[in-house]
Amino acid sequence: MIRHQTILKNSLFVGLWSAAALTAAAWMAGCGDESSTPVIIPTDSGPQNDSGVDSGDAGTDASDSGVPAETVATPVFAPPPGTFDATATVAITTTTPGAMIHYTLDGTTPNASSPIYTSPLTVVKTATLKAMATAEGFQDSDVHSGEYIIKVTPGTVEDVHFEPKSGRFYNDTAVTLTSGTEGATICYGSEPSQATCTEAGTCWPGSNTYTAPIPLTETQTSIYAVACKAGMTASNRLHENYILAADNPTFDPPADRYDPEHPVAVTISTRTKGGVIRYTTDGSEATCDKGPTFLERGTLPTPFGERDTVLKAIVCKEHYLSGRSAAEYPGKTCVGYFSIHSYEELQQLSRCEAIDGHLYYHGADGDNVTDLSPLSKLTRISGYLTLSSSNTLKSLRGLEHLTSVGGNLTLQIQLALTDLHGLEHLTSVGGNLTIGYNSKLQQLGALSALTTIGGDLQINGHETLTDITGLSKVSKLGGKFTVTSNKILPECQPKNLLKKLQDGGYTGTFDVHDNHGTGTCDSMPAAARKTP
């Protein structure tokens, strides 16, 4: 150990010095007086330690020789303990390399389990700082202690503390005001001028003297406060802002976990005590004076599941901002405008047994829609159905259960579709039926169940279409009859179809021309032979 080696070196030096001195003394004695008593020089018995005990080998460790382990140097404080005006930043050090310093600020004696010093401490109020240090192979240091006295500016009252501080609160709340200055009076109000002290340490007329927690009774409240005491300077004037806002209602189960195949009643709740919940299920906004009231712990009267339902709810309470929530619950009848551009989007409609709205598929480069199989549950569409501009759609498989389209049905610019198989159960189209510019379409046999077209019939611009006799059961046409520019379609087919409609009472306009397929036509009425 370091201390033991130092002792050995000192002893050796003293021993050598002593031997030289004695030798000189003997020489001087011999020269000066032959009768003098001879000086006896002790035999060197090796280095000795401070106690006169032979220390043996100078390199022996203290633990082997029985010498106690060295003690860690006692920590020191900088600046030293004393009185400070506001705060004191104290650094703690020890001269023992690698030592770990432990400290306390509460007056207790530190030990190896006390907090470890890592950076200067900021003392903000009067405290007794104690510290000790430890190091492996060393004895623990002594405890160093000192009191740091922090002065409050003479004559200044401590600032008001607000509990709680500014924020939004969804239940009734009261604000507590305190000051660390004993005997201080707190003056408060909703305006800065109401937080004012007199020289006597009381509140000015028009101010409120704080005596108990302040209940929040308005939607928005600002509280200004100052602490006063006779003979002292008033504290800073502080303020906090508070808002009463009802908690947003929550739905159970939430819409994203609702299974329309297993519908359950939905519960609406709020954390705002005394809040009144109103709701709507028709898509309109719920207000505090509109919509049925949702009773606490109750459920909506009818489980969702039959059709998509937009649930909107509001929480109302006097003096509170309203809380709102909305969610769309899925049903077997899908509601809305559905624009599809990929097979993945199409799969999201796999639950739909009906669509109250419109379905639109427009092909895009790189899309992966080859058929409509996710729509296998679909039986009706109240709006229009448009299948347009695709070079990947090869089949209408998935529409086998579709019986009616309430609006327009448009099949156009399909570059891979050869027939309309999948529409075998379609019986009515409420709007226009438009079949146009499908480059590989050959025949319309799948429309053999169609009887009613509420608007126009338009079949135009096909290169490969040879047969439209699948429309032979159409008995009602509400608009114009147009079959034009179908390169290899025999013109007799549209004319025969037109004659059949006219025989059934159709009196609308028509346009049949430029259908250049070979074939013969039966006799037709004069009207059908005319070209517009």
Coordinates of C-alpha atoms in Angstrom, one line a residue:
M1 CA 0.0 0.0 0.0
I2 CA 1.1 3.6 -0.6
R3 CA 1.4 4.5 3.1
H4 CA 3.5 1.4 4.0
Q5 CA 6.0 2.0 1.2
T6 CA 6.5 5.6 2.3
I7 CA 7.3 4.5 5.8
L8 CA 10.0 2.0 4.6
K9 CA 11.8 4.6 2.5
N10 CA 11.9 7.1 5.4
S11 CA 13.2 4.5 7.8
L12 CA 16.0 3.4 5.3
F13 CA 17.0 7.1 4.9
V14 CA 17.2 7.6 8.6
G15 CA 19.1 4.4 9.1
L16 CA 21.7 5.3 6.5
W17 CA 22.1 8.8 7.9
S18 CA 22.5 7.6 11.4
A19 CA 25.3 5.1 10.4
A20 CA 27.3 7.8 8.6
A21 CA 27.0 10.2 11.5
L22 CA 28.2 7.6 14.0
T23 CA 31.2 6.7 11.9
A24 CA 32.2 10.3 11.6
A25 CA 31.8 10.7 15.3
A26 CA 34.0 7.7 16.0
W27 CA 36.7 9.1 13.7
M28 CA 36.6 12.4 15.4
A29 CA 36.8 10.8 18.8
G30 CA 39.8 8.8 17.8
C31 CA 41.7 11.8 16.5
G32 CA 40.8 14.1 19.3
D33 CA 41.5 11.9 22.3
E34 CA 42.9 8.4 22.3
S35 CA 41.5 7.8 25.8
S36 CA 37.9 8.7 24.9
T37 CA 35.3 6.0 25.1
P38 CA 34.8 4.3 21.8
V39 CA 31.5 4.8 19.9
I40 CA 29.8 1.5 19.2
I41 CA 28.0 1.5 15.8
P42 CA 25.0 -0.8 15.9
T43 CA 24.9 -3.5 13.2
D44 CA 22.4 -2.8 10.5
S45 CA 19.5 -5.2 11.0
G46 CA 17.5 -4.1 8.0
P47 CA 14.9 -1.3 7.5
Q48 CA 12.6 -0.5 10.3
N49 CA 9.2 1.0 10.4
D50 CA 8.0 3.9 12.5
S51 CA 7.4 1.6 15.5
G52 CA 10.9 0.2 15.4
V53 CA 9.7 -3.2 14.2
D54 CA 11.6 -4.8 11.4
S55 CA 9.5 -4.4 8.3
G56 CA 11.2 -7.0 6.2
D57 CA 10.9 -6.7 2.4
A58 CA 10.0 -3.2 1.4
G59 CA 7.5 -4.5 -1.2
T60 CA 5.3 -6.4 1.2
D61 CA 1.6 -5.4 1.1
A62 CA 0.0 -3.8 4.1
S63 CA -2.7 -6.4 4.3
D64 CA -0.1 -9.1 4.4
S65 CA 1.9 -7.3 7.1
G66 CA -1.2 -6.6 9.3
V67 CA -1.2 -2.8 8.7
P68 CA -4.8 -1.4 8.5
A69 CA -6.2 -0.4 5.0
E70 CA -5.9 3.3 4.1
T71 CA -8.9 5.5 4.7
V72 CA -10.7 7.4 1.9
A73 CA -10.0 11.2 2.1
T74 CA -12.9 13.0 3.7
P75 CA -15.1 14.9 1.2
V76 CA -15.0 18.7 1.1
F77 CA -17.7 21.2 0.0
A78 CA -17.2 24.1 -2.3
P79 CA -18.4 26.7 -1.5
P80 CA -18.2 25.9 2.2
P81 CA -21.3 25.9 4.3
G82 CA -22.7 29.4 5.1
T83 CA -25.6 31.8 4.4
F84 CA -26.7 32.4 0.8
D85 CA -29.2 34.9 -0.6
A86 CA -31.2 32.7 -3.0
T87 CA -29.7 29.3 -3.8
A88 CA -26.3 27.6 -3.3
T89 CA -24.7 25.3 -5.9
V90 CA -22.4 23.0 -4.0
A91 CA -19.7 20.8 -5.4
I92 CA -18.4 17.8 -3.4
T93 CA -14.9 16.4 -3.9
T94 CA -12.5 13.9 -2.4
T95 CA -8.8 13.6 -3.2
T96 CA -8.9 9.8 -3.3
P97 CA -9.0 8.7 -7.0
G98 CA -12.0 6.6 -8.0
A99 CA -13.9 7.2 -4.7
M100 CA -17.7 7.3 -4.8
I101 CA -19.4 10.1 -2.7
H102 CA -22.7 9.5 -0.9
Y103 CA -24.7 12.4 0.5
T104 CA -27.9 13.4 2.4
L105 CA -29.7 16.8 2.7
D106 CA -32.1 15.8 5.4
G107 CA -29.7 15.7 8.3
T108 CA -29.4 11.9 8.4
T109 CA -25.9 10.3 8.3
P110 CA -25.0 9.0 4.8
N111 CA -23.8 5.5 4.1
A112 CA -23.2 3.4 1.1
S113 CA -26.9 3.2 0.3
S114 CA -27.4 7.0 0.3
P115 CA -27.7 8.9 -3.0
I116 CA -24.6 9.0 -5.1
Y117 CA -23.1 12.4 -5.9
T118 CA -22.7 12.9 -9.7
S119 CA -22.9 16.6 -10.3
P120 CA -23.1 19.9 -8.2
L121 CA -26.2 20.1 -5.9
T122 CA -28.5 23.1 -6.0
V123 CA -29.7 23.9 -2.5
V124 CA -32.9 26.0 -2.6
K125 CA -33.9 26.0 1.1
T126 CA -32.0 25.8 4.3
A127 CA -30.6 22.3 4.7
T128 CA -27.8 20.3 6.4
L129 CA -25.5 18.6 3.8
K130 CA -23.6 15.5 4.9
A131 CA -21.3 13.5 2.8
M132 CA -18.9 10.5 3.0
A133 CA -16.9 8.6 0.4
T134 CA -16.1 4.9 -0.3
A135 CA -13.6 3.1 -2.5
E136 CA -12.7 -0.5 -3.0
G137 CA -9.8 -1.6 -0.8
F138 CA -10.1 1.5 1.4
Q139 CA -11.8 2.2 4.7
D140 CA -14.9 4.6 4.4
S141 CA -14.1 8.2 4.9
D142 CA -15.2 10.3 7.8
V143 CA -18.6 12.1 7.4
H144 CA -18.3 15.8 6.5
S145 CA -21.2 18.0 7.5
G146 CA -22.3 21.6 7.0
E147 CA -25.4 23.8 7.1
Y148 CA -26.4 25.9 4.1
I149 CA -28.8 28.7 5.1
I150 CA -30.9 30.1 2.2
K151 CA -32.3 33.5 2.9
V152 CA -35.7 34.6 1.5
T153 CA -35.5 38.2 0.3
P154 CA -36.2 40.2 3.4
G155 CA -39.7 41.6 3.4
T156 CA -41.1 39.7 0.4
V157 CA -44.1 37.3 0.7
E158 CA -43.7 34.0 -1.0
D159 CA -45.7 33.6 -4.2
V160 CA -49.2 32.0 -4.3
H161 CA -49.3 28.3 -5.2
F162 CA -52.4 27.1 -7.2
E163 CA -53.7 23.6 -6.9
P164 CA -54.6 22.4 -9.5
K165 CA -52.9 24.6 -12.1
S166 CA -54.4 25.6 -15.5
G167 CA -56.2 22.9 -17.5
R168 CA -59.5 21.4 -18.7
F169 CA -61.6 19.5 -16.2
Y170 CA -64.5 17.2 -16.9
N171 CA -65.9 17.2 -13.4
D172 CA -66.6 19.8 -10.7
T173 CA -63.3 21.2 -9.4
A174 CA -62.2 23.6 -6.6
V175 CA -58.9 25.5 -6.6
T176 CA -56.8 25.8 -3.5
L177 CA -54.5 28.8 -2.9
T178 CA -51.5 28.7 -0.5
S179 CA -48.4 30.8 0.3
G180 CA -45.3 29.6 2.1
T181 CA -45.2 32.7 4.2
E182 CA -46.8 32.1 7.5
G183 CA -49.7 34.4 8.3
A184 CA -50.0 35.7 4.7
T185 CA -53.3 36.9 3.4
I186 CA -54.2 35.8 -0.2
C187 CA -56.3 38.2 -2.3
Y188 CA -57.8 36.9 -5.6
G189 CA -60.3 37.6 -8.3
S190 CA -61.1 37.0 -12.0
E191 CA -59.3 40.3 -13.0
P192 CA -55.8 41.4 -12.2
S193 CA -57.1 44.5 -10.3
Q194 CA -58.8 42.2 -7.9
A195 CA -55.5 40.7 -6.8
T196 CA -54.2 43.7 -4.9
C197 CA -52.8 44.3 -1.3
T198 CA -53.1 47.2 1.0
E199 CA -50.0 48.5 3.0
A200 CA -51.6 46.9 6.0
G201 CA -51.3 43.5 4.4
T202 CA -55.0 43.1 3.7
C203 CA -57.0 42.9 0.4
W204 CA -58.2 46.1 -1.4
P205 CA -62.0 46.6 -1.6
G206 CA -63.2 44.7 -4.6
S207 CA -60.7 41.9 -4.0
N208 CA -61.7 38.6 -2.6
T209 CA -60.0 37.3 0.6
Y210 CA -59.2 33.7 0.2
T211 CA -60.6 31.5 3.0
A212 CA -61.6 28.2 1.3
P213 CA -61.1 26.4 -2.0
I214 CA -62.7 28.2 -4.9
P215 CA -65.3 26.2 -6.9
L216 CA -65.2 26.6 -10.7
T217 CA -68.7 27.6 -11.7
E218 CA -68.2 29.0 -15.2
T219 CA -67.2 27.4 -18.5
Q220 CA -64.0 29.4 -18.5
T221 CA -62.4 30.9 -15.3
S222 CA -59.3 32.9 -14.8
I223 CA -58.0 33.3 -11.2
Y224 CA -55.5 36.0 -10.3
A225 CA -53.9 35.9 -6.8
V226 CA -51.4 37.8 -4.7
A227 CA -50.1 37.1 -1.1
C228 CA -49.9 40.0 1.4
K229 CA -48.5 40.5 4.9
A230 CA -48.1 43.6 6.9
G231 CA -44.5 45.0 6.9
M232 CA -43.5 42.9 3.9
T233 CA -43.5 43.4 0.1
A234 CA -46.4 41.6 -1.6
S235 CA -45.7 38.5 -3.7
N236 CA -45.8 38.5 -7.5
R237 CA -49.3 38.5 -8.9
L238 CA -49.9 35.2 -10.6
H239 CA -52.8 33.6 -12.5
E240 CA -54.1 30.3 -13.9
N241 CA -56.9 29.6 -16.5
Y242 CA -59.5 26.8 -16.1
I243 CA -62.0 25.3 -18.5
L244 CA -64.9 23.1 -17.7
A245 CA -65.4 20.6 -20.6
A246 CA -67.5 17.5 -20.5
D247 CA -65.7 14.3 -21.2
N248 CA -66.2 13.0 -24.8
P249 CA -68.7 10.1 -24.8
T250 CA -67.3 6.6 -25.4
F251 CA -69.0 3.7 -27.2
D252 CA -68.9 0.1 -26.2
P253 CA -68.2 -2.0 -28.2
P254 CA -66.3 0.4 -30.4
A255 CA -67.1 0.5 -34.1
D256 CA -63.9 -1.2 -35.2
R257 CA -64.7 -4.3 -33.1
Y258 CA -68.4 -4.5 -34.1
D259 CA -69.5 -7.6 -36.0
P260 CA -72.7 -7.1 -38.0
E261 CA -73.1 -10.9 -38.2
H262 CA -73.5 -11.0 -34.4
P263 CA -75.0 -7.6 -33.5
V264 CA -75.2 -6.4 -29.9
A265 CA -76.6 -3.3 -28.3
V266 CA -74.2 -0.4 -27.9
T267 CA -73.6 1.4 -24.6
I268 CA -72.6 5.1 -24.4
S269 CA -70.8 6.4 -21.3
T270 CA -69.0 9.5 -20.0
R271 CA -66.7 10.3 -17.1
T272 CA -68.5 13.6 -16.5
K273 CA -70.7 13.1 -13.4
G274 CA -74.2 14.5 -14.0
G275 CA -73.6 14.8 -17.8
V276 CA -76.6 14.2 -20.0
I277 CA -76.0 12.1 -23.2
R278 CA -78.0 12.6 -26.3
Y279 CA -77.4 10.8 -29.6
T280 CA -78.5 10.4 -33.2
T281 CA -78.2 7.4 -35.6
D282 CA -79.3 9.1 -38.9
G283 CA -76.0 11.0 -39.5
S284 CA -77.3 14.3 -38.2
E285 CA -75.4 16.1 -35.4
A286 CA -76.6 15.5 -31.8
T287 CA -77.2 18.6 -29.8
C288 CA -78.1 19.3 -26.2
D289 CA -81.8 20.0 -27.3
K290 CA -82.0 17.3 -30.0
G291 CA -81.9 13.6 -30.1
P292 CA -83.1 11.0 -27.6
T293 CA -81.5 10.9 -24.1
F294 CA -79.3 8.0 -23.4
L295 CA -80.0 6.7 -19.9
E296 CA -77.1 5.9 -17.6
R297 CA -76.2 2.2 -17.8
G298 CA -78.6 1.7 -20.6
T299 CA -78.1 0.6 -24.2
L300 CA -79.3 1.8 -27.5
P301 CA -82.8 0.5 -28.1
T302 CA -81.9 -1.5 -31.3
P303 CA -78.6 -3.3 -32.0
F304 CA -76.9 -2.2 -35.1
G305 CA -76.2 -4.7 -37.9
E306 CA -78.9 -4.4 -40.5
R307 CA -77.3 -1.4 -42.1
D308 CA -74.3 0.9 -41.7
T309 CA -75.1 3.3 -38.9
V310 CA -73.4 6.6 -38.0
L311 CA -73.7 7.0 -34.3
K312 CA -73.2 10.6 -33.0
A313 CA -73.4 11.5 -29.3
I314 CA -73.0 14.6 -27.2
V315 CA -72.5 15.1 -23.4
C316 CA -74.2 18.1 -22.0
K317 CA -73.9 19.8 -18.6
E318 CA -74.6 23.3 -17.4
H319 CA -71.6 25.6 -17.5
Y320 CA -69.6 22.9 -19.4
L321 CA -68.3 22.8 -22.9
S322 CA -70.0 19.8 -24.6
G323 CA -68.1 16.6 -25.3
R324 CA -68.7 14.9 -28.7
S325 CA -68.0 11.6 -30.4
A326 CA -69.0 9.9 -33.6
A327 CA -68.4 6.4 -35.1
E328 CA -69.7 4.5 -38.1
Y329 CA -70.9 1.0 -37.2
P330 CA -70.8 -1.6 -40.0
G331 CA -74.0 -3.3 -41.1
K332 CA -75.2 -5.8 -43.7
T333 CA -76.4 -2.9 -45.7
C334 CA -73.5 -0.7 -46.6
V335 CA -74.2 3.0 -46.8
G336 CA -72.3 5.5 -48.9
Y337 CA -70.3 6.2 -52.0
F338 CA -67.7 3.4 -52.5
S339 CA -64.9 4.1 -55.0
I340 CA -62.8 1.0 -55.6
H341 CA -59.3 1.0 -57.1
S342 CA -57.9 -2.3 -55.8
Y343 CA -58.9 -5.8 -54.8
E344 CA -58.0 -5.0 -51.2
E345 CA -60.6 -2.2 -51.2
L346 CA -63.1 -4.5 -52.8
Q347 CA -62.6 -7.0 -49.9
Q348 CA -63.8 -4.3 -47.5
L349 CA -67.3 -4.6 -48.9
S350 CA -67.4 -8.4 -48.5
R351 CA -69.9 -7.9 -45.6
C352 CA -72.4 -6.0 -47.8
E353 CA -75.7 -7.7 -48.7
A354 CA -76.9 -4.4 -50.1
I355 CA -75.5 -1.0 -50.9
D356 CA -77.5 2.1 -50.1
G357 CA -75.5 4.4 -52.3
H358 CA -73.2 4.0 -55.3
L359 CA -70.4 1.6 -56.3
Y360 CA -67.7 2.7 -58.7
Y361 CA -64.8 0.7 -59.9
H362 CA -62.3 2.5 -62.2
G363 CA -59.3 0.5 -63.3
A364 CA -55.8 1.8 -62.7
D365 CA -52.4 0.8 -63.9
G366 CA -51.1 -2.0 -61.8
D367 CA -54.4 -2.9 -60.1
N368 CA -55.2 -6.5 -59.3
V369 CA -58.9 -6.7 -59.8
T370 CA -59.7 -9.7 -62.1
D371 CA -63.2 -10.5 -60.8
L372 CA -65.7 -9.2 -58.2
S373 CA -65.9 -12.2 -56.0
P374 CA -65.8 -10.3 -52.6
L375 CA -69.3 -9.0 -53.6
S376 CA -70.8 -12.4 -53.4
K377 CA -73.4 -11.4 -50.7
L378 CA -74.6 -8.3 -52.7
T379 CA -78.3 -8.4 -53.7
R380 CA -79.1 -4.8 -54.6
I381 CA -77.6 -1.4 -55.1
S382 CA -79.8 1.6 -54.6
G383 CA -77.7 4.0 -56.6
Y384 CA -75.5 3.5 -59.6
L385 CA -73.0 0.7 -60.5
T386 CA -70.1 1.8 -62.7
L387 CA -67.4 -0.6 -63.9
S388 CA -65.1 1.4 -66.1
S389 CA -61.6 1.5 -67.8
S390 CA -60.0 -1.7 -66.7
N391 CA -57.6 -3.9 -68.5
T392 CA -57.6 -6.6 -65.8
L393 CA -61.3 -7.3 -65.1
K394 CA -62.0 -10.6 -66.8
S395 CA -65.2 -11.7 -65.1
L396 CA -68.2 -10.3 -63.2
R397 CA -68.1 -13.3 -60.9
G398 CA -69.3 -12.1 -57.5
L399 CA -72.5 -10.4 -58.8
E400 CA -74.5 -13.7 -59.0
H401 CA -76.9 -12.5 -56.3
L402 CA -77.4 -9.0 -57.6
T403 CA -81.0 -8.5 -58.6
S404 CA -81.4 -4.7 -59.0
V405 CA -79.5 -1.5 -59.6
G406 CA -81.5 1.5 -58.6
G407 CA -79.5 4.0 -60.7
N408 CA -77.4 3.8 -63.8
L409 CA -75.6 0.6 -64.7
T410 CA -72.5 1.4 -66.8
L411 CA -70.1 -1.2 -68.3
Q412 CA -67.6 0.5 -70.5
I413 CA -64.0 0.4 -71.7
Q414 CA -63.4 -3.1 -70.3
L415 CA -60.4 -4.4 -72.2
A416 CA -60.4 -8.0 -70.9
L417 CA -64.2 -8.8 -70.4
T418 CA -65.6 -11.2 -73.0
D419 CA -69.1 -11.7 -71.5
L420 CA -71.3 -10.6 -68.6
H421 CA -71.6 -13.9 -66.7
G422 CA -72.4 -13.0 -63.1
L423 CA -75.4 -10.8 -63.9
E424 CA -77.8 -13.8 -64.5
H425 CA -80.1 -12.7 -61.7
L426 CA -80.3 -9.0 -62.5
T427 CA -83.9 -8.1 -63.2
S428 CA -84.1 -4.3 -63.2
V429 CA -82.0 -1.2 -63.8
G430 CA -83.6 2.0 -62.5
G431 CA -81.6 4.3 -64.6
N432 CA -79.6 4.0 -67.9
L433 CA -78.1 0.8 -69.0
T434 CA -74.9 1.7 -70.9
I435 CA -72.7 -1.0 -72.4
G436 CA -70.0 0.6 -74.5
Y437 CA -66.5 0.3 -76.0
N438 CA -65.6 -3.1 -74.4
S439 CA -63.0 -4.3 -76.9
K440 CA -63.4 -8.1 -76.3
L441 CA -67.1 -8.3 -75.3
Q442 CA -68.9 -10.9 -77.5
Q443 CA -72.4 -11.4 -76.2
L444 CA -75.0 -10.3 -73.6
G445 CA -76.5 -13.7 -72.8
A446 CA -76.0 -13.2 -69.0
L447 CA -78.7 -10.4 -69.1
S448 CA -81.5 -13.0 -69.8
A449 CA -83.4 -12.1 -66.6
L450 CA -83.5 -8.4 -67.1
T451 CA -87.0 -7.1 -67.7
T452 CA -86.9 -3.4 -66.8
I453 CA -84.7 -0.4 -67.8
G454 CA -85.9 2.8 -66.3
G455 CA -83.8 5.1 -68.4
D456 CA -81.9 4.8 -71.7
L457 CA -80.5 1.7 -73.3
Q458 CA -77.2 2.3 -75.0
I459 CA -75.0 -0.3 -76.7
N460 CA -72.2 1.3 -78.7
G461 CA -68.7 0.9 -80.1
H462 CA -67.9 -2.8 -79.9
E463 CA -65.4 -4.6 -82.2
T464 CA -66.3 -8.2 -81.3
L465 CA -70.0 -8.1 -80.1
T466 CA -72.1 -10.5 -82.1
D467 CA -75.2 -11.2 -79.9
I468 CA -77.6 -9.0 -77.9
T469 CA -80.4 -11.5 -77.7
G470 CA -79.9 -11.8 -74.0
L471 CA -82.0 -8.6 -73.7
S472 CA -85.0 -10.3 -75.2
K473 CA -87.0 -10.3 -71.9
V474 CA -86.8 -6.5 -71.5
S475 CA -90.4 -5.3 -71.7
K476 CA -90.1 -1.9 -70.2
L477 CA -87.8 0.9 -71.4
G478 CA -88.1 4.4 -69.9
G479 CA -85.7 6.3 -72.2
K480 CA -84.1 6.2 -75.6
F481 CA -83.1 3.1 -77.4
T482 CA -79.6 3.4 -79.0
V483 CA -77.6 0.6 -80.6
T484 CA -74.8 1.9 -82.9
S485 CA -71.4 1.3 -84.3
N486 CA -71.0 -2.3 -83.3
K487 CA -68.7 -3.6 -86.0
I488 CA -69.9 -7.2 -86.4
L489 CA -73.3 -7.1 -84.7
P490 CA -76.1 -8.0 -87.1
E491 CA -78.4 -5.0 -87.4
C492 CA -81.4 -7.2 -87.3
Q493 CA -80.9 -8.0 -83.7
P494 CA -81.4 -4.5 -82.3
K495 CA -84.2 -3.9 -84.7
N496 CA -86.0 -7.0 -83.7
L497 CA -85.5 -6.0 -80.0
L498 CA -86.9 -2.6 -80.8
K499 CA -89.9 -4.1 -82.6
K500 CA -90.7 -6.2 -79.5
L501 CA -90.6 -3.2 -77.3
Q502 CA -92.8 -1.2 -79.6
D503 CA -95.3 -4.0 -79.7
G504 CA -95.4 -3.8 -76.0
G505 CA -96.2 -0.1 -76.0
Y506 CA -92.8 1.5 -76.2
T507 CA -93.1 5.0 -77.8
G508 CA -89.7 6.4 -77.1
T509 CA -87.0 7.6 -79.5
F510 CA -84.4 5.3 -81.0
D511 CA -81.2 5.2 -82.9
V512 CA -80.0 2.1 -84.7
H513 CA -77.2 2.3 -87.3
D514 CA -73.8 1.2 -88.2
N515 CA -74.1 -2.3 -86.9
H516 CA -72.4 -4.2 -89.7
G517 CA -72.7 -7.9 -88.9
T518 CA -74.0 -10.3 -91.5
G519 CA -77.5 -11.8 -91.1
T520 CA -81.1 -11.3 -92.0
C521 CA -83.9 -9.6 -90.1
D522 CA -87.6 -10.5 -89.9
S523 CA -90.1 -7.9 -91.1
M524 CA -90.3 -4.9 -89.0
P525 CA -92.8 -2.0 -88.5
A526 CA -92.0 1.1 -90.6
A527 CA -90.9 3.0 -87.5
A528 CA -88.2 0.4 -86.8
R529 CA -86.9 0.6 -90.4
K530 CA -86.3 4.3 -90.1
T531 CA -82.9 5.6 -89.3
P532 CA -82.8 8.7 -87.2

